[in-house]
PDB file of C-alpha atoms in Angstrom:
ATOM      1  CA  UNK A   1      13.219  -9.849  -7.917  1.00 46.00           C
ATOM      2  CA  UNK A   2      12.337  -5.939  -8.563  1.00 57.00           C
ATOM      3  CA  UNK A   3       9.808  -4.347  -6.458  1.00 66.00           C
ATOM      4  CA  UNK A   4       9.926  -1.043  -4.072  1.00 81.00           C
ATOM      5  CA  UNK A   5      11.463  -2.353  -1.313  1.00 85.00           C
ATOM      6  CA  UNK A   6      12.651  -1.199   2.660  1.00 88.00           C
ATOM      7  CA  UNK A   7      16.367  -0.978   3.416  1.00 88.00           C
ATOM      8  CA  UNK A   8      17.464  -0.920   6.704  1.00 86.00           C
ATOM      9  CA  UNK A   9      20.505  -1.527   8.707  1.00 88.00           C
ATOM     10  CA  UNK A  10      20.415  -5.726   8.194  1.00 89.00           C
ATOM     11  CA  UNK A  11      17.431  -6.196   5.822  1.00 90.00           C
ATOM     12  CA  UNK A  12      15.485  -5.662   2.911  1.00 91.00           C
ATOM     13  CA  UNK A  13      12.162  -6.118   2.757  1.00 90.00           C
ATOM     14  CA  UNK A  14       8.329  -5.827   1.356  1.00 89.00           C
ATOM     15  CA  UNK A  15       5.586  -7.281   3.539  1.00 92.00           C
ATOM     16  CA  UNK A  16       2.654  -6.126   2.926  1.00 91.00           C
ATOM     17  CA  UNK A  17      -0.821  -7.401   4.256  1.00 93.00           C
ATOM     18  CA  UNK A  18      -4.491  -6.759   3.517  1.00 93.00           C
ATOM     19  CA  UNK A  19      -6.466  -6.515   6.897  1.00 96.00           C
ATOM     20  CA  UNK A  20     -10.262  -6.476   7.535  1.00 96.00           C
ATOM     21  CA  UNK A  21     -11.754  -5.151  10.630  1.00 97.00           C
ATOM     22  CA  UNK A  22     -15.380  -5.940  11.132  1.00 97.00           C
ATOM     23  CA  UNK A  23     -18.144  -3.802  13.318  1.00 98.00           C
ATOM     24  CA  UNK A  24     -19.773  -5.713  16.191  1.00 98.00           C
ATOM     25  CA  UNK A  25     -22.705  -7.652  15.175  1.00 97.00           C
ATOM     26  CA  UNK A  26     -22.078  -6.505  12.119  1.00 97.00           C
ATOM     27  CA  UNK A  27     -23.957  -3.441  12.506  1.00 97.00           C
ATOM     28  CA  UNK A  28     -23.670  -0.742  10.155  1.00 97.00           C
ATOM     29  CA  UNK A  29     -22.271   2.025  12.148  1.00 97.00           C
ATOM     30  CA  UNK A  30     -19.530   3.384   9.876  1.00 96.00           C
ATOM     31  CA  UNK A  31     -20.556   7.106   8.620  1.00 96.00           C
ATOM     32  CA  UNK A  32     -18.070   8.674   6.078  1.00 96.00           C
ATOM     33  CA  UNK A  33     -17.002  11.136   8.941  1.00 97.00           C
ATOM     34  CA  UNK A  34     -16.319   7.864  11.351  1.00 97.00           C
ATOM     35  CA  UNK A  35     -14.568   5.667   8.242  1.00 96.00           C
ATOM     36  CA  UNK A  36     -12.666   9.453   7.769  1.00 97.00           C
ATOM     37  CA  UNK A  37     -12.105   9.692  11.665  1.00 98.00           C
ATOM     38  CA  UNK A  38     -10.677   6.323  11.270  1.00 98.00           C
ATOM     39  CA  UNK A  39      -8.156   6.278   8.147  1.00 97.00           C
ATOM     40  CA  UNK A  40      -6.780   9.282  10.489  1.00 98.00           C
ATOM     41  CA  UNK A  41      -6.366   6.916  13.203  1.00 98.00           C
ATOM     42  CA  UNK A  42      -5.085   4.109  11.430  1.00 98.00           C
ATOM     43  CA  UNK A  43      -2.534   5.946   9.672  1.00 98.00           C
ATOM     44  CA  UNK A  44      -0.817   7.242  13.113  1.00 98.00           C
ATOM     45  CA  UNK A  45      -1.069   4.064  14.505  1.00 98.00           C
ATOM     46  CA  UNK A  46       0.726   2.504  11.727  1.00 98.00           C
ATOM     47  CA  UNK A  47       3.332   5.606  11.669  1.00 98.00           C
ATOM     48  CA  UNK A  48       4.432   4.713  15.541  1.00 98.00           C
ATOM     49  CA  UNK A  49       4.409   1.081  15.301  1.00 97.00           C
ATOM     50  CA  UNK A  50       7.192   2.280  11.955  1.00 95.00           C
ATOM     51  CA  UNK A  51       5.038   0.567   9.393  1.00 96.00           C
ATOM     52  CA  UNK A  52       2.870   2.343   6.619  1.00 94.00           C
ATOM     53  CA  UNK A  53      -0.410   2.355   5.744  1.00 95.00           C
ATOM     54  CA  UNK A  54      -0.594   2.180   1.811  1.00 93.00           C
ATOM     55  CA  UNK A  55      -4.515   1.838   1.502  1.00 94.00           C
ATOM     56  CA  UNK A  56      -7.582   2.551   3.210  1.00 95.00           C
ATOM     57  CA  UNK A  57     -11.039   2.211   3.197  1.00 95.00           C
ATOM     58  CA  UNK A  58     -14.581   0.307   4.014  1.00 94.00           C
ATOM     59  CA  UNK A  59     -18.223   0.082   3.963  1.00 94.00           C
ATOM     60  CA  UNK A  60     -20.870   0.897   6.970  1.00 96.00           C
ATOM     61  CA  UNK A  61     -20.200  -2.380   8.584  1.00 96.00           C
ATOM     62  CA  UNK A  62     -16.442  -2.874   8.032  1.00 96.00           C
ATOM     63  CA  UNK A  63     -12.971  -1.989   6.877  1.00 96.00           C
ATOM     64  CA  UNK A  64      -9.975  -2.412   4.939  1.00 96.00           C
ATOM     65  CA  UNK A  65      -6.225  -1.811   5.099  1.00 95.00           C
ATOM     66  CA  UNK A  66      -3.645  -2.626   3.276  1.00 94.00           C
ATOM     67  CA  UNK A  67      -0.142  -2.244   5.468  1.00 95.00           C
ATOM     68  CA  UNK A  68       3.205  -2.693   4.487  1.00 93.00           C
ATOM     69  CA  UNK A  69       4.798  -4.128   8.085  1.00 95.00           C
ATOM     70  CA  UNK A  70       8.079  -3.135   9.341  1.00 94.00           C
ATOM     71  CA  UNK A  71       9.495  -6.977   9.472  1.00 94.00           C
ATOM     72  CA  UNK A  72      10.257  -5.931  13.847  1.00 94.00           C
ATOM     73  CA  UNK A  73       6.583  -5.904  13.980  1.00 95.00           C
ATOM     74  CA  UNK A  74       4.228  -8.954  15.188  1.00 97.00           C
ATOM     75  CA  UNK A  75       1.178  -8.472  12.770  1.00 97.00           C
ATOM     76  CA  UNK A  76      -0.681  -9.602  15.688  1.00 97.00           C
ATOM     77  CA  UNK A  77       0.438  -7.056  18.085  1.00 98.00           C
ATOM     78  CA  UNK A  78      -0.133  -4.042  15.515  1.00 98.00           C
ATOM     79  CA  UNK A  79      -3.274  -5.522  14.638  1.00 98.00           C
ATOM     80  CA  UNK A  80      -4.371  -5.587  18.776  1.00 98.00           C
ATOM     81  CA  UNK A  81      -3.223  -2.373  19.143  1.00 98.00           C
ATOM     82  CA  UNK A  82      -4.908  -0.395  15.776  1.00 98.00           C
ATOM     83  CA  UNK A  83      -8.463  -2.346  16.880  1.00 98.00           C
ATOM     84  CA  UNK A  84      -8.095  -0.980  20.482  1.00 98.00           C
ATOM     85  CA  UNK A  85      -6.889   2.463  19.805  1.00 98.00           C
ATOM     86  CA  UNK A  86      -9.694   2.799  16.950  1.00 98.00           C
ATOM     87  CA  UNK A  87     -12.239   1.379  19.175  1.00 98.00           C
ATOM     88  CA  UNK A  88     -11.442   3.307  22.486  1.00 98.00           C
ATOM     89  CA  UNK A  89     -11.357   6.856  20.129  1.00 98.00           C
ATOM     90  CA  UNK A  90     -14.531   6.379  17.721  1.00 98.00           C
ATOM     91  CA  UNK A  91     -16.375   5.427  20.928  1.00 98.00           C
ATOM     92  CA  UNK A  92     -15.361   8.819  22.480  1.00 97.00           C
ATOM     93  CA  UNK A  93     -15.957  10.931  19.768  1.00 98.00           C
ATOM     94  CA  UNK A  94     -18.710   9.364  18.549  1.00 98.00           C
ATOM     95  CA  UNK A  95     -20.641   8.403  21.348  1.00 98.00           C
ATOM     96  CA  UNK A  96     -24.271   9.578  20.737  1.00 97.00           C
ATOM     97  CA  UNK A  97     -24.002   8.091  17.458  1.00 98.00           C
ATOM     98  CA  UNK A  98     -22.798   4.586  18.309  1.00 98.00           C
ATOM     99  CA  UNK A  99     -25.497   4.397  21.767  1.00 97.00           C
ATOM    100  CA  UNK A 100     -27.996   4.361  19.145  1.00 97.00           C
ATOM    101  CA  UNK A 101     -25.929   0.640  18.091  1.00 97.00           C
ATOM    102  CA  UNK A 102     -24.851  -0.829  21.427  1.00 97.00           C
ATOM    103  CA  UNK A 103     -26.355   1.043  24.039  1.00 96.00           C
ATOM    104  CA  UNK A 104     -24.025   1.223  26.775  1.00 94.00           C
ATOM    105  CA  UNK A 105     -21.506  -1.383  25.619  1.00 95.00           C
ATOM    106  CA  UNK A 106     -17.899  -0.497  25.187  1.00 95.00           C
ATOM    107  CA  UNK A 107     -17.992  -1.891  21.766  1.00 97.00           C
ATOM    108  CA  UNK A 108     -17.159  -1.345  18.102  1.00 98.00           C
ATOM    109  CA  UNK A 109     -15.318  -4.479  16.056  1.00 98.00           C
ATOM    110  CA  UNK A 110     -15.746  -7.967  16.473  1.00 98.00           C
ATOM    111  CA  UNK A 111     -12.999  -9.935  18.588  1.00 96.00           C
ATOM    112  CA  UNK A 112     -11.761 -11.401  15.128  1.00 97.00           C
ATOM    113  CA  UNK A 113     -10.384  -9.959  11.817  1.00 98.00           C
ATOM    114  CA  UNK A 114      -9.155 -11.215   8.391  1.00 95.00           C
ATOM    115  CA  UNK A 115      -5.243 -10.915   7.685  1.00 96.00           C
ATOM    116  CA  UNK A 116      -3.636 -11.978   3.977  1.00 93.00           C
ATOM    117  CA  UNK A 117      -0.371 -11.283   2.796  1.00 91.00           C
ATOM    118  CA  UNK A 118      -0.433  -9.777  -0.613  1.00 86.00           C
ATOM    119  CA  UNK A 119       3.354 -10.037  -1.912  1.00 73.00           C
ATOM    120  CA  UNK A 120       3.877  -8.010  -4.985  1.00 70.00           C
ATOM    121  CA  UNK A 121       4.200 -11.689  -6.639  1.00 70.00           C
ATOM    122  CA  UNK A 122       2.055 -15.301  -7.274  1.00 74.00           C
ATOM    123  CA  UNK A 123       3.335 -18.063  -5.536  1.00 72.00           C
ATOM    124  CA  UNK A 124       4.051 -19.535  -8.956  1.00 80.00           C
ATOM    125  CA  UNK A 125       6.204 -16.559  -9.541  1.00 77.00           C
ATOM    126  CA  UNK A 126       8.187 -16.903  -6.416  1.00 70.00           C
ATOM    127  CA  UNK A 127       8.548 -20.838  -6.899  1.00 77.00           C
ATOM    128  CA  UNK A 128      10.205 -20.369 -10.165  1.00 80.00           C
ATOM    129  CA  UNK A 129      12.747 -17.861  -8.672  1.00 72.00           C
ATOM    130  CA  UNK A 130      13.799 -20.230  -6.216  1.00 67.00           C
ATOM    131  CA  UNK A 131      13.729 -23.011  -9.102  1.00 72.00           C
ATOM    132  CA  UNK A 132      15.706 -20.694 -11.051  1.00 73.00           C
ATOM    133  CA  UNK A 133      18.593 -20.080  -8.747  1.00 62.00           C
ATOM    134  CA  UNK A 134      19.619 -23.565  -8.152  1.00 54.00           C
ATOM    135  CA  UNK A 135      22.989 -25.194  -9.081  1.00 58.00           C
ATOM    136  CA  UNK A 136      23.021 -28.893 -10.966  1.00 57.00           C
ATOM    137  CA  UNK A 137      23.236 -31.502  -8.882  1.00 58.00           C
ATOM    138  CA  UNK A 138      26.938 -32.419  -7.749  1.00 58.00           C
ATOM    139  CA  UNK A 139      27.751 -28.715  -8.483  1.00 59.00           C
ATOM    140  CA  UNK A 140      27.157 -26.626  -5.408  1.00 51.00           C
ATOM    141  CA  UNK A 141      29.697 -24.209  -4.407  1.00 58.00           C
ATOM    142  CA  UNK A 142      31.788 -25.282  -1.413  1.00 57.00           C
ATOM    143  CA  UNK A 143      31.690 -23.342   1.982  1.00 48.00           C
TER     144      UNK A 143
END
């Protein structure tokens, strides 16, 4: 398998995922100096938690990263913490902006989000690897 891949102490590895955050209510509240604002934030969230962010970008109602995660990392927990740093920022800078929105709701992205890994490979791909690397039956090495 080729591909650009991490090296650390103990591993090797590529995990990348494509993650969409979506605006409360859908509401299109996403300027280019907010979505700007937030590629910022995203970025140095990603830097701390040591994964990076490869892509970025969205619409007026949503967004889009794609991440490669440090395998240490619990795409949950990164995900938590980029919607709640984003959130608690964007509402402070932007406040006049997003009361026109929400009012006085401490709001900005729904409680869900979309998460896919995107492996530099199809599944069929990776299924004839493993295919590929198997001995004849009767004829694996002993231990």
């Amino acid at each position: 398998m080729k591909g650009n891949y991490t090296k650390s102490n103990r591993s090797v590895y590529r995990l990348t995922v494509h993650i969409v955050f979506v605006t409360k209510y859908r509401r299109k509240t996403i300027t280019d100096e907010i979505l700007t604002r937030l590629n910022q934030i995203c970025a140095d969230t990603c830097i701390q938690w040591e994964c990076s962010l490869i892509e970025f970008n969205g619409e007026l109602d949503h967004i889009h990263l794609l991440v490669d995660l440090n395998p240490k990392v619990a795409p949950v927990k990164l995900i938590a913490n980029i919607k709640t740093v984003t959130s608690r920022l964007i509402r402070q800078e932007f406040a006049g902006h997003l009361e026109k929105f929400y009012g006085d709701k401490k709001v900005f992205w729904t409680g869900s989000y979309f998460i896919a890994s995107c492996g530099g490979v199809t599944i069929e791909q990776l299924k004839s690897y493993v295919q590929d690397h198997a001995y004849p039956v009767g004829q694996f090495p002993s231990r």
